[in-house]
Coordinates of C-alpha atoms and ligand atoms in Angstrom, one line a residue:
M293 CA 166.0 106.5 127.8
A294 CA 166.4 106.1 124.0
S295 CA 169.3 107.8 122.3
R296 CA 168.8 111.3 120.7
E297 CA 170.8 112.9 117.9
I298 CA 172.4 116.2 118.8
R299 CA 174.1 116.9 115.4
S300 CA 174.5 114.6 112.4
G301 CA 176.4 111.6 113.7
V302 CA 176.6 112.8 117.3
F303 CA 174.2 111.1 119.8
H304 CA 173.2 111.3 123.4
V305 CA 173.3 107.7 124.5
G306 CA 173.2 108.1 128.3
A307 CA 170.7 107.1 130.9
H308 CA 168.2 108.8 133.2
H309 CA 168.0 108.0 136.8
W310 CA 164.6 109.5 137.5
D311 CA 164.1 108.3 141.0
R312 CA 167.6 108.5 142.5
R313 CA 167.3 110.7 145.6
L314 CA 170.8 110.7 147.1
F315 CA 174.3 111.0 145.6
D316 CA 177.4 109.8 147.4
E317 CA 175.0 108.9 150.2
L318 CA 175.2 112.6 151.0
I319 CA 173.8 114.9 148.4
P320 CA 170.0 115.2 148.0
L321 CA 168.7 114.8 144.5
P322 CA 165.2 116.3 144.5
D323 CA 165.0 116.0 140.7
G324 CA 166.9 112.7 140.1
T325 CA 169.8 112.8 137.7
T326 CA 171.1 111.7 134.4
Y327 CA 174.4 110.1 133.3
N328 CA 175.0 111.6 129.9
A329 CA 177.3 109.6 127.5
Y330 CA 177.8 110.6 123.9
L331 CA 178.5 108.7 120.7
I332 CA 180.3 110.2 117.8
K333 CA 180.3 108.4 114.5
G334 CA 183.3 109.6 112.6
S335 CA 184.1 108.7 109.0
E336 CA 186.8 106.4 110.3
M337 CA 186.3 106.0 114.0
N338 CA 183.4 105.6 116.4
V339 CA 183.9 107.2 119.8
L340 CA 182.0 107.0 123.1
I341 CA 182.5 110.0 125.4
D342 CA 182.3 108.7 129.0
S343 CA 180.0 105.9 130.1
V344 CA 177.3 105.8 132.8
D345 CA 176.8 104.6 136.3
P346 CA 177.0 100.8 136.5
E347 CA 173.4 100.6 137.7
K348 CA 172.3 102.0 134.3
V349 CA 174.8 100.6 132.0
H350 CA 172.2 98.3 130.3
E351 CA 170.6 101.5 129.0
L352 CA 173.8 102.7 127.4
M353 CA 174.5 99.3 125.9
A354 CA 170.9 99.1 124.5
N355 CA 171.4 102.6 122.9
L356 CA 174.6 101.5 121.2
E357 CA 172.9 98.4 119.9
N358 CA 169.9 100.3 118.6
L359 CA 172.2 102.7 116.7
G360 CA 173.8 99.6 115.1
I361 CA 177.3 100.2 116.5
S362 CA 179.3 97.1 115.7
E363 CA 182.7 98.6 116.1
L364 CA 184.0 101.1 118.7
H365 CA 187.5 102.5 118.5
Y366 CA 187.8 104.8 121.5
V367 CA 186.1 105.4 124.9
I368 CA 187.0 108.9 126.1
A369 CA 187.3 109.0 129.9
N370 CA 187.0 112.6 131.0
H371 CA 186.7 111.7 134.7
A372 CA 187.4 108.6 136.8
E373 CA 184.4 108.9 139.1
Q374 CA 182.3 105.8 138.8
D375 CA 179.0 107.5 137.7
H376 CA 180.9 108.1 134.4
S377 CA 183.6 105.5 134.3
G378 CA 181.8 102.6 136.0
G379 CA 180.2 101.4 132.8
I380 CA 183.5 101.2 130.9
P381 CA 184.3 97.6 131.7
K382 CA 180.9 96.5 130.3
V383 CA 181.6 98.6 127.2
L384 CA 185.0 97.0 126.8
D385 CA 183.5 93.5 127.2
K386 CA 181.2 94.2 124.2
F387 CA 183.9 96.1 122.2
P388 CA 187.2 94.5 123.1
E389 CA 189.0 96.4 120.3
A390 CA 188.2 99.8 121.9
K391 CA 190.9 101.8 123.7
V392 CA 190.3 104.1 126.6
V393 CA 191.6 107.6 125.8
T394 CA 192.4 109.7 128.9
N395 CA 195.2 111.6 130.6
Q396 CA 197.9 109.9 132.6
K397 CA 196.4 110.8 136.0
C398 CA 193.0 109.5 135.1
K399 CA 194.5 106.4 133.6
T400 CA 196.2 105.6 136.9
M401 CA 193.0 106.1 138.8
L402 CA 190.9 104.0 136.4
M403 CA 193.4 101.2 136.7
E404 CA 193.0 101.3 140.5
L405 CA 189.2 101.8 140.5
L406 CA 188.2 99.5 137.7
H407 CA 191.1 97.1 137.5
L408 CA 191.6 97.9 133.8
P409 CA 194.8 96.6 132.3
E410 CA 197.4 99.2 131.2
D411 CA 197.4 98.1 127.5
K412 CA 193.8 99.2 127.2
F413 CA 194.8 102.9 127.4
V414 CA 195.9 105.6 125.1
T415 CA 197.1 108.6 127.1
V416 CA 196.8 112.2 125.9
K417 CA 198.3 115.4 127.0
D418 CA 196.8 118.9 127.3
R419 CA 195.6 120.2 123.8
E420 CA 196.4 116.9 122.1
K421 CA 194.1 116.0 119.3
I422 CA 192.9 112.8 117.7
S423 CA 191.3 112.4 114.3
L424 CA 188.1 110.4 113.8
G425 CA 188.5 110.9 110.0
D426 CA 186.1 113.7 109.2
R427 CA 186.1 115.1 112.8
T428 CA 188.7 116.0 115.4
L429 CA 188.6 115.8 119.2
E430 CA 190.8 118.0 121.4
F431 CA 191.5 117.3 125.0
I432 CA 191.7 120.1 127.5
I433 CA 193.3 119.0 130.8
A434 CA 191.3 120.8 133.5
P435 CA 192.1 119.4 136.9
W436 CA 189.9 119.7 140.0
V437 CA 186.5 119.9 138.4
H438 CA 186.1 118.3 140.9
W439 CA 188.7 115.5 141.1
P440 CA 192.4 115.9 140.3
E441 CA 192.3 114.0 137.0
T442 CA 189.4 115.8 135.1
M443 CA 189.6 116.8 131.5
L444 CA 187.2 118.3 128.9
T445 CA 186.8 117.1 125.3
Y446 CA 186.1 119.5 122.4
L447 CA 184.7 118.4 119.1
H448 CA 186.1 120.9 116.6
E449 CA 183.9 120.6 113.5
D450 CA 180.7 120.7 115.5
K451 CA 181.9 123.1 118.1
I452 CA 180.6 120.9 121.0
L453 CA 182.2 120.9 124.4
F454 CA 181.9 117.8 126.5
P455 CA 183.0 119.0 129.9
C456 CA 181.8 116.0 131.9
D457 CA 180.8 117.2 135.4
L458 CA 181.5 120.9 134.7
F459 CA 178.3 122.8 133.9
G460 CA 176.2 119.9 134.9
A461 CA 173.0 119.7 136.9
H462 CA 171.4 116.8 138.8
L463 CA 168.1 117.2 136.8
A464 CA 166.4 114.3 135.1
G465 CA 164.0 115.9 132.7
S466 CA 162.7 114.8 129.3
D467 CA 164.0 118.0 127.7
L468 CA 167.4 117.4 125.9
Y469 CA 168.3 121.1 126.2
A470 CA 168.0 123.6 129.0
D471 CA 164.9 125.2 127.5
D472 CA 163.4 126.0 131.0
Q473 CA 166.3 128.2 132.1
S474 CA 164.8 129.2 135.4
R475 CA 164.5 125.6 136.5
V476 CA 167.8 124.6 135.2
Y477 CA 169.5 127.6 136.8
E478 CA 168.4 126.5 140.3
S479 CA 169.5 122.9 139.6
A480 CA 172.8 123.9 138.1
K481 CA 173.5 126.3 141.0
R482 CA 172.7 123.6 143.5
Y483 CA 175.1 121.3 141.6
Y484 CA 177.8 123.9 141.5
A485 CA 177.4 124.6 145.3
E486 CA 177.6 121.0 146.3
I487 CA 180.3 119.8 143.9
M488 CA 182.3 122.6 142.3
M489 CA 182.4 125.4 144.8
P490 CA 185.4 124.2 146.7
F491 CA 187.4 124.6 143.5
R492 CA 186.1 128.0 142.6
N493 CA 189.5 129.6 141.9
L494 CA 190.6 126.8 139.5
I495 CA 187.3 126.9 137.7
Q496 CA 187.8 130.6 137.1
K497 CA 191.0 129.8 135.2
H498 CA 189.3 127.0 133.2
L499 CA 186.6 129.4 132.2
T500 CA 189.2 131.8 130.9
R501 CA 190.9 129.0 128.9
L502 CA 187.5 128.1 127.3
E503 CA 187.2 131.6 125.8
E504 CA 189.6 130.4 123.1
Y505 CA 187.1 127.9 121.8
P506 CA 184.0 128.7 119.8
I507 CA 181.4 126.7 121.5
E508 CA 177.9 126.1 120.1
I509 CA 176.7 123.3 122.4
I510 CA 177.8 122.4 125.9
A511 CA 177.1 118.8 126.6
P512 CA 177.7 118.0 130.2
S513 CA 177.5 114.6 131.8
H514 CA 174.6 115.4 134.1
G515 CA 171.3 117.2 133.2
P516 CA 170.3 119.1 130.1
L517 CA 172.6 120.3 127.3
H518 CA 173.1 124.0 126.6
K519 CA 172.6 125.6 123.1
D520 CA 172.5 129.0 124.8
T521 CA 176.0 128.6 126.1
A522 CA 176.2 132.1 127.4
F523 CA 173.4 131.2 129.9
I524 CA 175.6 128.6 131.8
L525 CA 178.9 130.3 131.2
D526 CA 177.7 133.6 132.6
A527 CA 176.2 131.8 135.6
Y528 CA 179.5 130.2 136.3
R529 CA 181.4 133.5 135.9
D530 CA 179.0 135.0 138.4
W531 CA 179.2 132.1 140.9
T532 CA 183.0 131.8 140.7
S533 CA 183.6 135.6 140.9
D534 CA 184.8 137.3 144.0
T535 CA 181.5 139.2 144.3
V536 CA 179.3 138.5 147.3
K537 CA 175.7 139.7 148.0
N538 CA 174.1 141.6 150.8
E539 CA 172.9 138.4 152.4
V540 CA 173.3 136.6 155.7
I541 CA 172.9 132.8 155.9
L542 CA 171.6 131.7 159.2
P543 CA 171.6 128.0 159.8
Y544 CA 170.1 127.3 163.3
V545 CA 168.9 124.7 165.7
S546 CA 167.1 125.3 168.9
M547 CA 166.1 122.9 171.7
H548 CA 164.0 124.8 174.1
G549 CA 163.4 128.1 172.2
S550 CA 166.2 130.3 173.6
T551 CA 168.4 130.1 170.5
E552 CA 165.3 130.4 168.3
K553 CA 164.3 133.6 170.1
M554 CA 167.8 135.0 169.3
V555 CA 167.5 133.9 165.7
N556 CA 164.1 135.6 165.3
H557 CA 165.4 138.8 166.8
L558 CA 168.5 138.8 164.6
I559 CA 166.3 138.1 161.5
D560 CA 164.2 141.2 162.3
A561 CA 167.2 143.3 163.1
L562 CA 168.8 142.4 159.8
I563 CA 165.6 143.0 157.8
E564 CA 165.2 146.4 159.5
R565 CA 168.7 147.3 158.3
G566 CA 168.0 146.2 154.7
V567 CA 170.1 143.0 154.8
T568 CA 168.6 139.9 153.2
V569 CA 168.6 137.0 155.6
K570 CA 168.1 133.3 154.8
P571 CA 167.4 131.2 157.9
F572 CA 167.6 127.4 157.8
N573 CA 166.1 125.3 160.5
L574 CA 168.7 122.5 160.5
T575 CA 166.2 119.9 161.8
K576 CA 164.1 120.4 158.6
T577 CA 166.2 121.9 155.9
D578 CA 167.5 120.1 152.8
I579 CA 171.3 120.7 153.2
G580 CA 171.5 121.4 149.5
E581 CA 169.4 124.5 150.0
L582 CA 171.9 125.7 152.5
A583 CA 174.7 125.0 150.0
I584 CA 173.0 127.0 147.3
S585 CA 172.7 130.0 149.5
L586 CA 176.4 129.8 150.5
V587 CA 177.4 130.5 146.8
D588 CA 176.7 134.3 147.1
A589 CA 176.2 135.3 150.7
A590 CA 178.6 137.8 152.3
T591 CA 178.0 136.5 155.8
I592 CA 177.2 133.3 157.7
V593 CA 175.9 133.3 161.3
I594 CA 175.7 129.9 162.9
A595 CA 173.1 129.6 165.7
T596 CA 173.2 126.6 168.1
P597 CA 172.4 125.7 171.7
T598 CA 175.0 123.8 173.8
V599 CA 174.5 120.1 174.2
L600 CA 176.9 117.9 176.1
V601 CA 179.2 120.9 176.5
G602 CA 179.5 121.4 172.7
P603 CA 177.4 122.6 169.8
H604 CA 174.3 120.7 168.7
P605 CA 175.3 117.9 166.3
A606 CA 173.1 119.4 163.6
A607 CA 175.0 122.6 163.8
V608 CA 178.3 120.6 163.7
Y609 CA 177.2 118.9 160.5
A610 CA 176.2 122.2 158.8
T611 CA 179.4 123.9 159.9
Y612 CA 181.5 121.1 158.7
L613 CA 179.8 121.2 155.3
A614 CA 180.0 125.0 155.1
N615 CA 183.8 124.8 155.8
A616 CA 184.4 121.9 153.3
L617 CA 182.5 123.8 150.5
R618 CA 184.8 126.8 150.9
P619 CA 182.3 129.5 149.9
K620 CA 183.5 133.0 149.2
T621 CA 181.8 134.2 152.4
R622 CA 183.6 137.2 154.0
Y623 CA 182.2 137.4 157.6
A624 CA 181.0 134.9 160.2
S625 CA 179.6 134.9 163.6
V626 CA 178.0 132.5 166.2
I627 CA 175.0 133.0 168.4
G628 CA 173.3 130.7 170.8
S629 CA 172.4 129.9 174.4
Y630 CA 173.7 127.4 177.0
G631 CA 172.4 126.0 180.3
W632 CA 175.4 125.8 182.5
G633 CA 178.6 126.1 180.4
G634 CA 180.6 124.5 177.7
K635 CA 182.8 124.9 174.7
M636 CA 180.3 125.5 171.9
L637 CA 181.8 128.8 170.7
E638 CA 185.4 127.5 170.6
Q639 CA 184.3 124.3 168.8
I640 CA 182.2 126.0 166.1
T641 CA 184.8 128.7 165.4
G642 CA 187.5 126.0 165.3
M643 CA 185.7 124.3 162.5
L644 CA 185.8 127.3 160.1
G645 CA 189.5 127.2 159.2
N646 CA 188.9 126.9 155.4
L647 CA 186.9 130.1 155.3
K648 CA 188.7 133.3 154.9
V649 CA 186.3 135.2 157.1
E650 CA 186.5 138.0 159.7
L651 CA 184.8 136.7 162.8
L652 CA 182.3 139.2 164.1
E653 CA 181.5 139.5 167.9
P654 CA 179.5 136.4 168.8
V655 CA 176.5 136.5 171.1
V656 CA 176.4 133.5 173.4
V657 CA 174.0 133.8 176.4
K658 CA 173.1 131.9 179.5
G659 CA 169.6 130.6 179.5
H660 CA 166.8 132.6 177.9
P661 CA 168.0 135.8 176.2
K662 CA 167.5 139.0 178.3
E663 CA 167.2 142.5 177.1
A664 CA 170.9 143.1 177.1
D665 CA 171.4 140.0 174.9
L666 CA 168.9 141.3 172.4
V667 CA 170.8 144.6 172.3
A668 CA 174.0 142.6 171.6
L669 CA 172.2 141.0 168.7
N670 CA 171.3 144.5 167.4
R671 CA 175.0 145.3 167.6
L672 CA 175.8 142.2 165.6
A673 CA 173.3 143.3 162.9
D674 CA 174.9 146.8 162.9
A675 CA 178.4 145.2 162.5
I676 CA 177.1 143.1 159.6
L677 CA 175.5 146.1 157.9
E678 CA 178.7 148.1 158.3
R679 CA 180.9 145.4 156.8
H680 CA 178.5 144.9 153.9
K681 CA 178.6 148.7 153.3
N682 CA 182.4 148.7 153.4
I683 CA 182.5 146.1 150.6
G684 CA 179.9 148.0 148.6
V685 CA 177.1 145.4 148.7
A686 CA 174.7 147.2 151.1
Ligands
FEO211 FE1 179.4 113.0 137.9 FE2 182.3 113.5 139.6 O1 181.0 112.5 138.8

């Protein structure tokens, strides 16, 4: 996509990847993505902020050429992951005089990932500034959004924050800005859930630090930019807060209908008690939808039959992801049926070590659920409601 001017002398020069449908061979991208790179023409220095995925680097190079850039002084590397750094070698081929400006940790990673020589780098520390003549960049070291080397770049005179992945969204639209906030909200929340949620506590601290900076535009490296900065900052404050909602996430899989009958009974029991429930049939669901729901929910109940003496592999996958994403979920339980025996319950609960949850009484039954099993599910719904009331969300 052609470059677009954000402010006088500040351009979006990145690329759209409209039809990309998977990131890291893992994360579904229903709306494609963008790799946003930015060019700042200072009175003395031209600076590129991040590059793009190698697959789209020709679009970045064409944008620089169309803007008549004949000299590039700095390439800022906010993050070493290849969807932003992977185009840097091509940029340096074209502009051999340019230096890569980044922090020490990111420099080490870029030397390993891209085989860049050490003399190509200028390293900066937290709060360090560089002058472009009439403009000033400041670097804010902000580790673990979502790698250990990440930093943010702030353009003082224009009050633009370039936070790389932070505040991003995998959303390839033609709008430069997040004008359609309801659409961007869902996309940004999905992105937060899949990428940022494991680092929630650190991101809370970064949000506090950013309060020191007057910010008029947030220009992330994926998805639309934000002129209404409160929209995305407030959303992040909410998602990273310790507050949970009166919701139960219910990922399930059923082979012969027994576990599904238990799931349907528990759904009705929770609805009767005024608890919101979000079931996900793991044979059909987009795993990203499950991740989004984990951002806010107070409780997760995993429902699985027993196969080959353990949980169904689809339930293993969902449980592994839920554990890796470290949501702020407070309570967990397991329900399901088995034919002759096995270790389903021990294996599922053993996979939840990252979650700081209270484990509520599981309901695991032999064969098709009987009346007493349905009563046990009612007790589980009662226990969930009681816990939700105790923390003031029901
Ligand atoms: Fe968009 Fe962590 O890379």
